[in-house]
């Protein structure tokens, strides 16, 4: 299936071949720190109806680097759009103004709905609980860029696996490849949702659930850390206990493999100590930086000639 | 009178010849879905001191499509500008930063005042009760594009004719041409202001006022629908009654001419049912889309070489 | 020291030779009202964590005029960034997105801290009480442009010298040159801070403190007016008295030299009467306008090839 004009709604809509092509171009952009006029006089609408500054600015930078023009509607402006207008009419309006629509919305299915209405391709910048396909692409690209492939790796995912959109999307994305094992490390109350576990079972990806990081850490090739939000816990004491045990610092990492990649979709609060920032384990800033190149490649494949 | 460097304050400042030239260029842009570098390295200030997302984003898209750069000040930012600074000083500041100033302000006469201060041309993006000249140009262009001319047409304008800026501007714009009749359809309490009616009398344009759409609908070539805002009504029951009777759907339109154009300056709330969206009567999305081409043509004539 | 890749944190980091080079380029840009593609496909992050619309839009215009792309984070957006993320992580993020970072922050030392973290050059858009180096450059450039040099001039600085960031930065900037005398005109309670006066003593620049403008006005070549904010005064009556005596109008200026330059960093409220706007004394709008050319020159020297 060709990338040209394609909507990007769910990471599972893409095959390994699709991603190979995407990552190949992203690698080239990253190697060259590429800038060009590929999207000259093309507009990209960035509809961020839920705030997500990192995703928004990363896309904005990607659009600019290819010579395109961002038309940005942030949450703040969006509130003044309403006046009772439907989401569909808003999408139609921005469809008139731009050549691609990147949409972030709290409601599950919003991006799909927009794609059904718009003539321009629609990219899901995050909707509902599962889908944040471009973040998953960035995560998979980062592993591929530094390890050659996701195949055969032992990948730990740590933190809030129940509500964390990035984590769920990443885990689903892993199933497009053949990782050795996925380790799901979370407190019982923030376990990965049953529907995602069922999917892992169905496609036959090996996974292992645990509350404890210590035992499995030495096995891991990748440790994907996510934020645990206080408001998810009915009991503040429980939160303090969990948060402490999932905080990654150099002392904990002394048991890790030499080439462990510590990743994080950012922003972090304190789940990764700053003493990791200048260590060999740090891949989270690289991951954010790679995000720009990945999104450039995505825009180029979808919109380019 | 030449378009070059001209201020755009009031639709009545423009002759039929001015508009012919403008619409000819806008037609070309629309036919070609034109993009170019006509305004390369030229800046357009978009001062939206009152929120109006559609007008703002439509202008932004127009600026971008011609290779220009938008410098956008929205209401949200504007509030932090104040610090007691006068409107005049704000205009002088943006005059330094840009090559054209598009200004939206609640106060009647704000655009004229800005034009008197600024060296750059000023475009009125809507001020006070009457003037929204670029919306009127879009409306007249849309009719011209699909019907060849406004001359000889029977045009109905429906809704809040008293406070609706777009409606008043459109009605004044119609007088530049020779429509057969203008039908002013509104509840008594939202009748077109006396000063506008007086103007229609003075220039000898035939118009007809009525509260009831039903009888005249079969006559109409164009039905221009506008929003009725609840807060205009002292009595909520009166609002409910009026609103219901002015809601356009396919069942009501069964009495209309086959080639009736249903227009709306948008956003709509529920005054046009979504069942009209995919019908032959729908011209309101086309109208919004044409808005980008019309504004491109306007910028090109005013700022181009 | 070369300009290429240099951070701009404090006006005192720059030598007279540095500024000569900068002003020479800024003069050329001003003479030609220059536009170009010098920064094509280069991004400039504008992080305005404290609102400062003039500085922000002036930089935005400068970036655009050189063909660059602004990535703007205003206070409004910034509030949604937080989620507990550190300032350092925010800087790292924007370092990934852009080629230069312009940062405005209330906290003293914020720009220096950002410069230590970022790989890209950082420009201080104002931090804490003293430093607003690009404003000082604009002020010095404006004097140089119209008087040839700052050397030998009698320069009055009027208003809130204690809290006024622009005033303090300007006064420090003057010490890079050899002005005849600096007249510090302020109420006792808003006197220039001791540390700045100590600096003037140390570098041997002659200055004279007074509460009264009248006597010294006829001596001045430049009068730099700043705003006095009501909230600085414990006693409202004291504020009214001071404010009145420091209000500049044509009648007061009748005692001034014919070629006195009246300057102001803007925004003004009423400390300069509008009757001065069209007089020969008015240099404050020119100063704002020059700001765009100065900032273009700065970006070109730091980022250009």
mmCIF file of C-alpha atoms in Angstrom, chain A residues 33 35-37 51-58 60-61 64-68 74 76 227 266-269 277 285 288-289 292, chain C residues 40-43 64 69-74 76-78 80-86 89-90 92-99:
data_model
loop_
_atom_site.group_PDB
_atom_site.id
_atom_site.type_symbol
_atom_site.label_atom_id
_atom_site.label_comp_id
_atom_site.label_asym_id
_atom_site.label_seq_id
_atom_site.Cartn_x
_atom_site.Cartn_y
_atom_site.Cartn_z
ATOM 1 C CA UNK A 33 20.049 16.927 9.601
ATOM 2 C CA UNK A 35 16.319 20.720 5.428
ATOM 3 C CA UNK A 36 14.648 21.238 2.079
ATOM 4 C CA UNK A 37 11.800 22.804 0.159
ATOM 5 C CA UNK A 51 -2.747 20.437 24.761
ATOM 6 C CA UNK A 52 0.341 18.451 23.830
ATOM 7 C CA UNK A 53 3.162 20.876 23.359
ATOM 8 C CA UNK A 54 5.864 18.357 22.503
ATOM 9 C CA UNK A 55 3.900 16.692 19.734
ATOM 10 C CA UNK A 56 2.777 20.062 18.415
ATOM 11 C CA UNK A 57 6.194 21.702 18.308
ATOM 12 C CA UNK A 58 7.853 18.578 16.980
ATOM 13 C CA UNK A 60 5.815 22.273 13.575
ATOM 14 C CA UNK A 61 9.575 21.871 13.307
ATOM 15 C CA UNK A 64 9.200 23.950 8.639
ATOM 16 C CA UNK A 65 12.270 21.823 7.869
ATOM 17 C CA UNK A 66 10.598 20.642 4.688
ATOM 18 C CA UNK A 67 9.659 24.169 3.672
ATOM 19 C CA UNK A 68 5.980 23.782 4.607
ATOM 20 C CA UNK A 74 -3.949 25.271 19.977
ATOM 21 C CA UNK A 76 -6.371 28.176 23.785
ATOM 22 C CA UNK A 227 5.020 8.736 33.877
ATOM 23 C CA UNK A 266 8.624 12.813 27.680
ATOM 24 C CA UNK A 267 7.835 14.968 29.518
ATOM 25 C CA UNK A 268 9.375 13.285 32.511
ATOM 26 C CA UNK A 269 8.838 14.571 35.982
ATOM 27 C CA UNK A 277 21.059 12.317 31.410
ATOM 28 C CA UNK A 285 16.519 13.010 24.408
ATOM 29 C CA UNK A 288 12.680 13.310 21.080
ATOM 30 C CA UNK A 289 15.213 14.593 18.601
ATOM 31 C CA UNK A 292 11.432 15.519 14.212
ATOM 32 C CA UNK C 40 16.177 29.708 4.724
ATOM 33 C CA UNK C 41 15.005 26.505 6.417
ATOM 34 C CA UNK C 42 16.456 27.629 9.736
ATOM 35 C CA UNK C 43 14.228 27.692 12.789
ATOM 36 C CA UNK C 64 10.841 36.167 8.835
ATOM 37 C CA UNK C 69 10.898 30.225 10.624
ATOM 38 C CA UNK C 70 9.738 31.226 14.088
ATOM 39 C CA UNK C 71 8.674 28.537 16.558
ATOM 40 C CA UNK C 72 6.843 30.573 19.127
ATOM 41 C CA UNK C 73 5.984 29.493 22.639
ATOM 42 C CA UNK C 74 4.139 32.253 24.429
ATOM 43 C CA UNK C 76 -0.245 31.088 27.304
ATOM 44 C CA UNK C 77 1.073 27.907 25.741
ATOM 45 C CA UNK C 78 3.872 27.631 28.257
ATOM 46 C CA UNK C 80 0.340 23.867 29.485
ATOM 47 C CA UNK C 81 3.923 22.724 29.014
ATOM 48 C CA UNK C 82 4.760 22.520 32.631
ATOM 49 C CA UNK C 83 3.235 19.265 33.913
ATOM 50 C CA UNK C 84 6.200 19.412 36.270
ATOM 51 C CA UNK C 85 8.836 19.380 33.554
ATOM 52 C CA UNK C 86 12.031 21.222 34.422
ATOM 53 C CA UNK C 89 14.134 19.677 29.746
ATOM 54 C CA UNK C 90 12.068 22.367 28.017
ATOM 55 C CA UNK C 92 16.523 20.546 25.497
ATOM 56 C CA UNK C 93 13.256 19.998 23.665
ATOM 57 C CA UNK C 94 13.384 23.305 21.828
ATOM 58 C CA UNK C 95 17.076 22.769 21.157
ATOM 59 C CA UNK C 96 15.957 19.763 19.101
ATOM 60 C CA UNK C 97 13.417 21.825 17.206
ATOM 61 C CA UNK C 98 15.402 24.894 16.291
ATOM 62 C CA UNK C 99 18.728 26.494 15.383
#
